[in-house]
CSV table of C-alpha atoms and ligand atoms in Angstrom, one decimal:
chain,number,residue,atom,x,y,z
R,927,UNK,CA,-4.9,-9.1,21.8
R,928,UNK,CA,-1.4,-8.2,20.8
R,929,UNK,CA,-0.7,-7.1,17.2
R,930,UNK,CA,2.7,-6.6,15.6
R,931,UNK,CA,2.5,-4.2,12.7
R,932,UNK,CA,5.6,-4.1,10.5
R,933,UNK,CA,6.1,-1.0,8.3
R,934,UNK,CA,3.7,0.8,10.7
R,935,UNK,CA,5.3,4.2,10.3
R,936,UNK,CA,4.5,4.3,6.5
R,937,UNK,CA,1.3,5.4,4.8
R,938,UNK,CA,-1.0,2.4,5.1
R,939,UNK,CA,0.6,0.8,8.1
R,940,UNK,CA,0.2,4.0,10.2
R,941,UNK,CA,-3.4,4.3,9.2
R,942,UNK,CA,-3.9,0.7,10.4
R,943,UNK,CA,-2.3,1.6,13.7
R,944,UNK,CA,-4.2,4.9,14.1
R,945,UNK,CA,-7.5,3.0,13.6
R,946,UNK,CA,-6.7,0.0,15.8
R,947,UNK,CA,-8.1,0.9,19.2
R,948,UNK,CA,-9.0,-2.4,20.7
R,949,UNK,CA,-5.6,-4.1,20.9
R,950,UNK,CA,-2.0,-3.6,22.2
R,951,UNK,CA,0.0,-2.6,19.1
R,952,UNK,CA,3.7,-3.0,18.5
R,953,UNK,CA,5.1,-1.2,15.5
R,954,UNK,CA,8.3,-2.5,13.9
R,955,UNK,CA,9.8,-0.1,11.3
R,956,UNK,CA,13.3,0.5,9.9
R,957,UNK,CA,12.4,4.1,9.2
R,958,UNK,CA,13.3,4.3,5.5
R,959,UNK,CA,12.7,7.6,3.6
R,960,UNK,CA,9.0,6.6,3.3
R,961,UNK,CA,8.4,6.5,7.1
R,962,UNK,CA,7.5,9.3,9.4
R,963,UNK,CA,7.0,8.9,13.2
R,964,UNK,CA,4.6,11.9,13.0
R,965,UNK,CA,2.3,9.4,11.2
R,966,UNK,CA,1.9,7.6,14.5
R,967,UNK,CA,1.2,10.7,16.7
R,968,UNK,CA,-1.8,10.2,18.9
R,969,UNK,CA,-1.8,6.4,18.3
R,970,UNK,CA,-1.4,4.2,21.3
R,971,UNK,CA,1.5,1.8,20.4
R,972,UNK,CA,5.0,0.7,21.3
R,973,UNK,CA,7.6,1.6,18.7
R,974,UNK,CA,10.6,-0.7,17.8
R,975,UNK,CA,13.1,0.6,15.4
R,976,UNK,CA,14.3,-2.3,13.3
R,977,UNK,CA,14.3,-4.4,10.2
R,978,UNK,CA,12.1,-7.3,9.2
R,979,UNK,CA,15.2,-8.9,7.9
R,980,UNK,CA,16.9,-8.9,11.3
R,981,UNK,CA,16.3,-12.5,12.5
R,982,UNK,CA,17.9,-12.0,15.9
R,983,UNK,CA,15.7,-9.0,16.7
R,984,UNK,CA,12.6,-10.9,15.5
R,985,UNK,CA,13.3,-13.9,17.7
R,986,UNK,CA,13.0,-11.6,20.7
R,987,UNK,CA,10.2,-9.4,19.4
R,988,UNK,CA,7.6,-11.7,17.7
R,989,UNK,CA,6.8,-14.2,20.5
R,990,UNK,CA,3.6,-13.3,22.4
R,991,UNK,CA,1.9,-11.5,19.5
R,992,UNK,CA,-1.5,-12.9,18.5
R,993,UNK,CA,-1.5,-11.3,15.0
R,994,UNK,CA,1.3,-10.1,12.8
R,995,UNK,CA,0.4,-7.8,9.9
R,996,UNK,CA,3.3,-7.3,7.4
R,997,UNK,CA,3.1,-3.9,5.7
R,998,UNK,CA,6.9,-3.4,5.6
R,999,UNK,CA,8.1,-3.0,2.0
R,1000,UNK,CA,9.8,-0.9,-0.5
R,1001,UNK,CA,6.7,0.4,-2.3
R,1002,UNK,CA,7.5,2.8,-5.2
R,1003,UNK,CA,7.6,1.3,-8.7
R,1004,UNK,CA,9.8,4.2,-10.1
R,1005,UNK,CA,12.4,3.6,-7.4
R,1006,UNK,CA,12.4,-0.1,-8.2
R,1007,UNK,CA,13.2,0.8,-11.8
R,1008,UNK,CA,16.1,3.0,-10.8
R,1009,UNK,CA,17.5,0.2,-8.5
R,1010,UNK,CA,15.9,-3.0,-7.2
R,1011,UNK,CA,18.3,-4.5,-4.7
R,1012,UNK,CA,16.5,-3.0,-1.7
R,1013,UNK,CA,13.2,-4.2,-3.1
R,1014,UNK,CA,14.4,-7.8,-3.2
R,1015,UNK,CA,16.1,-7.5,0.2
R,1016,UNK,CA,13.0,-6.3,2.0
R,1017,UNK,CA,10.1,-7.6,0.0
R,1018,UNK,CA,11.4,-11.1,-0.6
R,1019,UNK,CA,14.2,-11.8,2.0
R,1020,UNK,CA,12.7,-9.6,4.7
R,1021,UNK,CA,9.3,-11.3,4.3
R,1022,UNK,CA,10.8,-14.8,4.5
R,1023,UNK,CA,12.8,-13.8,7.7
R,1024,UNK,CA,9.6,-12.4,9.3
R,1025,UNK,CA,7.5,-15.5,8.3
R,1026,UNK,CA,10.2,-17.8,9.7
R,1027,UNK,CA,10.1,-15.9,13.0
R,1028,UNK,CA,6.3,-16.1,13.1
R,1029,UNK,CA,6.6,-19.9,12.5
R,1030,UNK,CA,9.2,-20.3,15.2
R,1031,UNK,CA,7.1,-18.3,17.7
R,1032,UNK,CA,3.9,-20.1,16.8
R,1033,UNK,CA,2.0,-16.9,15.9
R,1034,UNK,CA,-1.6,-17.9,15.5
R,1035,UNK,CA,-2.4,-15.5,12.6
R,1036,UNK,CA,-0.3,-13.6,10.0
R,1037,UNK,CA,-1.6,-11.3,7.3
R,1038,UNK,CA,0.9,-10.5,4.5
R,1039,UNK,CA,-0.2,-7.3,2.7
R,1040,UNK,CA,0.3,-7.4,-1.1
R,1041,UNK,CA,-0.7,-5.7,-4.3
R,1042,UNK,CA,-2.7,-6.3,-7.5
R,1043,UNK,CA,0.6,-5.5,-9.4
R,1044,UNK,CA,1.8,-9.1,-8.9
R,1045,UNK,CA,-0.6,-10.2,-11.7
R,1046,UNK,CA,0.9,-7.9,-14.3
R,1047,UNK,CA,-1.5,-6.1,-16.6
R,1048,UNK,CA,-5.1,-6.9,-17.8
R,1049,UNK,CA,-6.9,-5.3,-20.8
R,1050,UNK,CA,-10.4,-6.3,-19.8
R,1051,UNK,CA,-12.2,-8.2,-17.0
R,1052,UNK,CA,-10.8,-8.8,-13.5
R,1053,UNK,CA,-8.3,-11.1,-11.9
R,1054,UNK,CA,-9.5,-13.8,-9.5
R,1055,UNK,CA,-7.2,-14.9,-6.6
R,1056,UNK,CA,-5.9,-18.0,-8.6
R,1057,UNK,CA,-4.8,-15.9,-11.6
R,1058,UNK,CA,-1.1,-16.6,-12.5
R,1059,UNK,CA,1.5,-14.1,-11.2
R,1060,UNK,CA,3.1,-12.3,-14.1
R,1061,UNK,CA,4.8,-9.2,-12.5
R,1062,UNK,CA,6.4,-6.8,-14.9
R,1063,UNK,CA,8.2,-4.2,-12.6
R,1064,UNK,CA,11.0,-5.0,-10.1
R,1065,UNK,CA,8.6,-3.8,-7.4
R,1066,UNK,CA,5.9,-6.2,-8.5
R,1067,UNK,CA,8.3,-9.1,-9.0
R,1068,UNK,CA,9.7,-8.6,-5.5
R,1069,UNK,CA,6.1,-8.5,-4.0
R,1070,UNK,CA,5.3,-11.6,-6.0
R,1071,UNK,CA,8.3,-13.3,-4.5
R,1072,UNK,CA,7.2,-12.4,-1.0
R,1073,UNK,CA,3.7,-13.7,-1.8
R,1074,UNK,CA,5.0,-17.0,-3.0
R,1075,UNK,CA,7.2,-17.5,0.0
R,1076,UNK,CA,4.1,-16.8,2.2
R,1077,UNK,CA,2.1,-19.3,0.2
R,1078,UNK,CA,4.9,-21.9,0.5
R,1079,UNK,CA,5.1,-21.3,4.3
R,1080,UNK,CA,1.3,-21.9,4.6
R,1081,UNK,CA,1.5,-25.1,2.5
R,1082,UNK,CA,4.8,-26.6,3.7
R,1083,UNK,CA,4.9,-25.5,7.3
R,1084,UNK,CA,1.2,-24.9,8.0
R,1085,UNK,CA,1.9,-21.3,8.9
R,1086,UNK,CA,-1.5,-19.6,9.4
R,1087,UNK,CA,-0.8,-16.8,6.9
R,1088,UNK,CA,-3.4,-15.1,4.6
R,1089,UNK,CA,-2.4,-12.8,1.8
R,1090,UNK,CA,-4.3,-9.6,0.8
R,1091,UNK,CA,-3.9,-8.0,-2.6
R,1092,UNK,CA,-5.2,-4.5,-3.0
R,1093,UNK,CA,-5.5,-1.8,-5.7
R,1094,UNK,CA,-4.1,1.7,-5.6
R,1095,UNK,CA,-4.5,3.4,-2.3
R,1096,UNK,CA,-5.0,7.1,-1.5
R,1097,UNK,CA,-5.6,9.1,1.6
R,1098,UNK,CA,-3.7,11.3,4.1
R,1099,UNK,CA,0.0,10.6,5.0
R,1100,UNK,CA,0.9,9.2,1.6
R,1101,UNK,CA,4.4,10.0,0.6
R,1102,UNK,CA,4.3,12.7,-2.1
R,1103,UNK,CA,6.1,10.6,-4.7
R,1104,UNK,CA,2.9,8.7,-5.4
R,1105,UNK,CA,0.6,10.2,-8.1
R,1106,UNK,CA,-2.2,11.6,-6.0
R,1107,UNK,CA,-0.2,13.4,-3.3
R,1108,UNK,CA,2.4,14.4,-5.9
R,1109,UNK,CA,-0.2,16.1,-8.1
R,1110,UNK,CA,-2.0,17.7,-5.1
R,1111,UNK,CA,1.2,19.1,-3.6
R,1112,UNK,CA,2.5,20.3,-7.0
R,1113,UNK,CA,-0.7,22.1,-7.6
R,1114,UNK,CA,-0.7,23.6,-4.1
R,1115,UNK,CA,2.8,25.0,-4.9
R,1116,UNK,CA,1.8,26.2,-8.3
R,1117,UNK,CA,4.1,23.6,-10.0
R,1118,UNK,CA,3.0,21.6,-13.1
R,1119,UNK,CA,2.1,18.0,-12.7
R,1120,UNK,CA,3.9,15.3,-14.8
R,1121,UNK,CA,1.5,13.0,-16.7
R,1122,UNK,CA,3.0,9.8,-18.0
R,1123,UNK,CA,2.7,8.8,-21.7
R,1124,UNK,CA,-0.8,9.1,-23.2
R,1125,UNK,CA,-2.5,9.1,-19.8
R,1126,UNK,CA,-4.6,6.1,-20.7
R,1127,UNK,CA,-3.3,3.8,-17.9
R,1128,UNK,CA,-6.1,2.6,-15.7
R,1129,UNK,CA,-5.9,2.2,-11.9
R,1130,UNK,CA,-8.6,1.1,-9.5
R,1131,UNK,CA,-8.5,3.5,-6.5
R,1132,UNK,CA,-9.4,2.7,-2.9
R,1133,UNK,CA,-9.3,4.9,0.2
R,1134,UNK,CA,-6.7,3.7,2.7
R,1135,UNK,CA,-9.4,3.3,5.4
R,1136,UNK,CA,-11.2,0.7,3.3
R,1137,UNK,CA,-8.0,-1.2,2.6
R,1138,UNK,CA,-7.3,-1.4,6.4
R,1139,UNK,CA,-10.9,-2.6,7.1
R,1140,UNK,CA,-10.4,-5.3,4.5
R,1141,UNK,CA,-7.2,-6.4,6.2
R,1142,UNK,CA,-9.0,-6.6,9.5
R,1143,UNK,CA,-11.7,-8.8,8.0
R,1144,UNK,CA,-9.1,-11.1,6.7
R,1145,UNK,CA,-7.2,-11.1,10.0
R,1146,UNK,CA,-10.5,-12.2,11.7
R,1147,UNK,CA,-12.1,-14.5,9.2
R,1148,UNK,CA,-9.5,-15.3,6.5
R,1149,UNK,CA,-8.3,-18.8,5.9
R,1150,UNK,CA,-4.7,-19.8,6.2
R,1151,UNK,CA,-3.0,-20.1,2.8
R,1152,UNK,CA,-5.7,-18.1,1.1
R,1153,UNK,CA,-5.5,-15.0,-1.0
R,1154,UNK,CA,-8.1,-12.2,-0.6
R,1155,UNK,CA,-8.5,-9.3,-3.0
R,1156,UNK,CA,-9.4,-5.8,-1.8
R,1157,UNK,CA,-10.7,-4.0,-4.9
R,1158,UNK,CA,-11.0,-0.3,-5.4
R,1159,UNK,CA,-14.2,1.8,-5.8
R,1160,UNK,CA,-13.2,3.9,-8.9
R,1161,UNK,CA,-11.5,2.6,-12.1
R,1162,UNK,CA,-10.0,5.7,-13.7
R,1163,UNK,CA,-7.5,6.5,-16.4
R,1164,UNK,CA,-4.7,8.8,-15.4
R,1165,UNK,CA,-6.4,11.4,-17.6
R,1166,UNK,CA,-9.6,11.1,-15.6
R,1167,UNK,CA,-7.7,11.2,-12.4
R,1168,UNK,CA,-5.8,14.3,-13.5
R,1169,UNK,CA,-9.0,16.1,-14.5
R,1170,UNK,CA,-10.5,15.4,-11.0
R,1171,UNK,CA,-7.4,16.7,-9.3
R,1172,UNK,CA,-7.3,19.8,-11.5
R,1173,UNK,CA,-10.9,20.4,-10.6
R,1174,UNK,CA,-10.3,19.9,-6.9
R,1175,UNK,CA,-7.4,22.3,-6.9
R,1176,UNK,CA,-9.0,25.0,-9.2
R,1177,UNK,CA,-6.4,24.4,-11.9
R,1178,UNK,CA,-6.6,23.6,-15.6
R,1179,UNK,CA,-4.7,21.6,-18.2
R,1180,UNK,CA,-2.0,24.4,-18.6
R,1181,UNK,CA,-0.7,22.9,-15.3
R,1182,UNK,CA,-0.1,19.5,-16.9
R,1183,UNK,CA,3.2,18.6,-18.4
R,1184,UNK,CA,3.4,15.4,-20.6
R,1185,UNK,CA,6.4,13.3,-19.8
R,1186,UNK,CA,7.9,10.1,-21.3
R,1187,UNK,CA,6.0,7.0,-20.2
R,1188,UNK,CA,7.3,4.9,-17.3
R,1189,UNK,CA,9.3,1.9,-18.5
R,1190,UNK,CA,7.2,-1.2,-18.7
R,1191,UNK,CA,4.1,0.7,-17.6
R,1192,UNK,CA,1.3,-1.7,-16.8
R,1193,UNK,CA,-1.9,-0.6,-18.7
R,1194,UNK,CA,-4.6,-1.7,-16.3
R,1195,UNK,CA,-5.2,-3.5,-13.0
R,1196,UNK,CA,-8.5,-4.9,-11.9
R,1197,UNK,CA,-9.4,-7.2,-9.0
R,1198,UNK,CA,-12.5,-9.4,-8.4
R,1199,UNK,CA,-13.2,-9.1,-4.7
R,1200,UNK,CA,-16.2,-11.5,-4.3
R,1201,UNK,CA,-14.2,-13.7,-1.9
R,1202,UNK,CA,-13.7,-10.9,0.6
R,1203,UNK,CA,-17.2,-9.6,0.1
R,1204,UNK,CA,-18.4,-13.1,1.0
R,1205,UNK,CA,-16.8,-12.5,4.4
R,1206,UNK,CA,-18.9,-9.4,5.0
R,1207,UNK,CA,-16.6,-6.7,3.7
R,1208,UNK,CA,-17.8,-3.7,1.6
R,1209,UNK,CA,-16.0,-0.5,1.0
R,1210,UNK,CA,-17.4,2.6,2.7
R,1211,UNK,CA,-15.6,5.6,1.2
R,1212,UNK,CA,-16.6,6.9,-2.2
R,1213,UNK,CA,-13.8,8.1,-4.4
R,1214,UNK,CA,-15.3,11.6,-4.4
R,1215,UNK,CA,-15.5,11.9,-0.6
R,1216,UNK,CA,-12.1,10.3,-0.1
R,1217,UNK,CA,-10.5,12.6,-2.6
R,1218,UNK,CA,-12.0,15.7,-1.2
R,1219,UNK,CA,-10.9,14.7,2.3
R,1220,UNK,CA,-7.4,13.9,1.0
R,1221,UNK,CA,-7.0,17.3,-0.8
R,1222,UNK,CA,-8.1,19.0,2.5
R,1223,UNK,CA,-5.5,17.1,4.5
R,1224,UNK,CA,-2.6,18.0,2.2
R,1225,UNK,CA,-3.9,21.6,2.1
R,1226,UNK,CA,-4.0,21.8,5.9
R,1227,UNK,CA,-0.7,19.9,6.6
R,1228,UNK,CA,2.1,21.6,4.5
R,1229,UNK,CA,4.6,21.0,7.2
R,1230,UNK,CA,4.2,17.2,6.9
R,1231,UNK,CA,4.9,17.1,3.1
R,1232,UNK,CA,7.1,20.1,2.4
R,1233,UNK,CA,10.2,18.5,3.9
R,1234,UNK,CA,9.6,15.3,1.8
R,1235,UNK,CA,9.5,17.1,-1.5
R,1236,UNK,CA,12.6,17.3,-3.7
R,1237,UNK,CA,11.3,20.3,-5.6
W,2796,NAD,P1,5.2,3.0,2.4
W,2796,NAD,O1,6.4,3.0,1.5
W,2796,NAD,O2,4.5,4.3,2.7
W,2796,NAD,O3,5.6,2.4,3.8
W,2796,NAD,C1,6.5,1.3,3.9
W,2796,NAD,C2,7.0,1.3,5.4
W,2796,NAD,O4,7.8,0.1,5.5
W,2796,NAD,C3,7.9,2.5,5.8
W,2796,NAD,O5,7.5,3.0,7.0
W,2796,NAD,C4,9.3,1.9,5.8
W,2796,NAD,O6,10.1,2.5,6.7
W,2796,NAD,C5,8.9,0.4,6.2
W,2796,NAD,N1,10.0,-0.5,5.8
W,2796,NAD,C6,10.6,-0.6,4.6
W,2796,NAD,N2,11.5,-1.6,4.6
W,2796,NAD,C7,11.5,-2.1,5.9
W,2796,NAD,C8,12.2,-3.1,6.5
W,2796,NAD,N3,13.2,-3.8,5.8
W,2796,NAD,N4,12.0,-3.4,7.8
W,2796,NAD,C9,11.0,-2.7,8.5
W,2796,NAD,N5,10.3,-1.7,8.0
W,2796,NAD,C10,10.6,-1.4,6.7
W,2796,NAD,O7,4.2,1.9,1.8
W,2796,NAD,P2,2.7,1.8,1.8
W,2796,NAD,O8,2.1,2.5,0.6
W,2796,NAD,O9,2.2,2.2,3.2
W,2796,NAD,O10,2.5,0.3,1.5
W,2796,NAD,C11,2.4,-0.7,2.6
W,2796,NAD,C12,2.2,-2.1,2.1
W,2796,NAD,O11,1.0,-2.1,1.3
W,2796,NAD,C13,3.4,-2.5,1.2
W,2796,NAD,O12,3.6,-3.9,1.4
W,2796,NAD,C14,2.8,-2.3,-0.2
W,2796,NAD,O13,3.4,-3.2,-1.2
W,2796,NAD,C15,1.3,-2.7,0.0
W,2796,NAD,N6,0.4,-2.0,-0.9
W,2796,NAD,C16,0.5,-0.7,-1.2
W,2796,NAD,C17,-0.5,-0.1,-2.0
W,2796,NAD,C18,-0.5,1.4,-2.3
W,2796,NAD,O14,-1.2,1.8,-3.1
W,2796,NAD,N7,0.3,2.2,-1.6
W,2796,NAD,C19,-1.4,-0.9,-2.7
W,2796,NAD,C20,-1.4,-2.3,-2.4
W,2796,NAD,C21,-0.5,-2.8,-1.6
């Protein structure tokens, strides 16, 4: 079995590579600010430095792989608000270029990794896979564009691509601009943590290992042209999340600084994951255990995150 993992030097892709032991893995990554080759240390793989938007490179690289898993993306909402060109270039055009290369090479299975953010925001209840896409940030809009291209390639060309949509991930090796590693590393340095708006925004948290296990289930059993949700295990307001992080790092609310809300901040995401559970998937890591392990990892690995921090 030969697997091509795009974006495999980032947070989730590298976890997928580190936990794939029964296949020959090729990693394709353009090494943006979010990548770190140290994330792949100890993982058996062949590394190719390149862009999913480089059709000539893909024409040589993709043939011969049995599975392509597309993690490559610009992934941070705040950066997409500051400037969205790179998001459209990679998340839409890059995805299309990769899917075309998979089609040309006759790759038998493709998994395109996406997010709950494509649906927008939901006050109550949970989205099912056929909910309309109503993205509200440039990041989410670019991911929705990639998803729609993937769906169109499945319908029009019969490309055997499945799409996964997951909630907010946490775990080791996550770039310290995302809320959990940002708050942990701030508190480890004795710096206040910035809490957006009223803190009432709700996110559904999943450990990165469960996300990767869900992707594997879809790679093995998912149908072409089908979307699969990978839901979290803990729905928390940002206030609840902050309290848990303060507790874990022995800090109190004097370490919290209220800051202006993110523009267009989605209030709540929630996924119904019955379809994936029907394929035998169930999450294994509780939020409490996963968070404790994550706090330990950042505490033990300051050399990994210190160079990535701007403060
Ligand atoms: P990340 O930002 O940590 O990693 C992205 C990786 O993609 C980096 O290694 C980067 O160098 C690489 N990359 C970016 N542009 C590229 C290009 N044009 N060609 C090749 N490589 C490129 O992101 P992540 O958090 O690991 O997310 C991985 C995927 O999972 C993304 O598609 C994201 O939308 C999706 N996702 C993330 C979350 C989350 O909570 N982090 C939740 C749901 C879905």
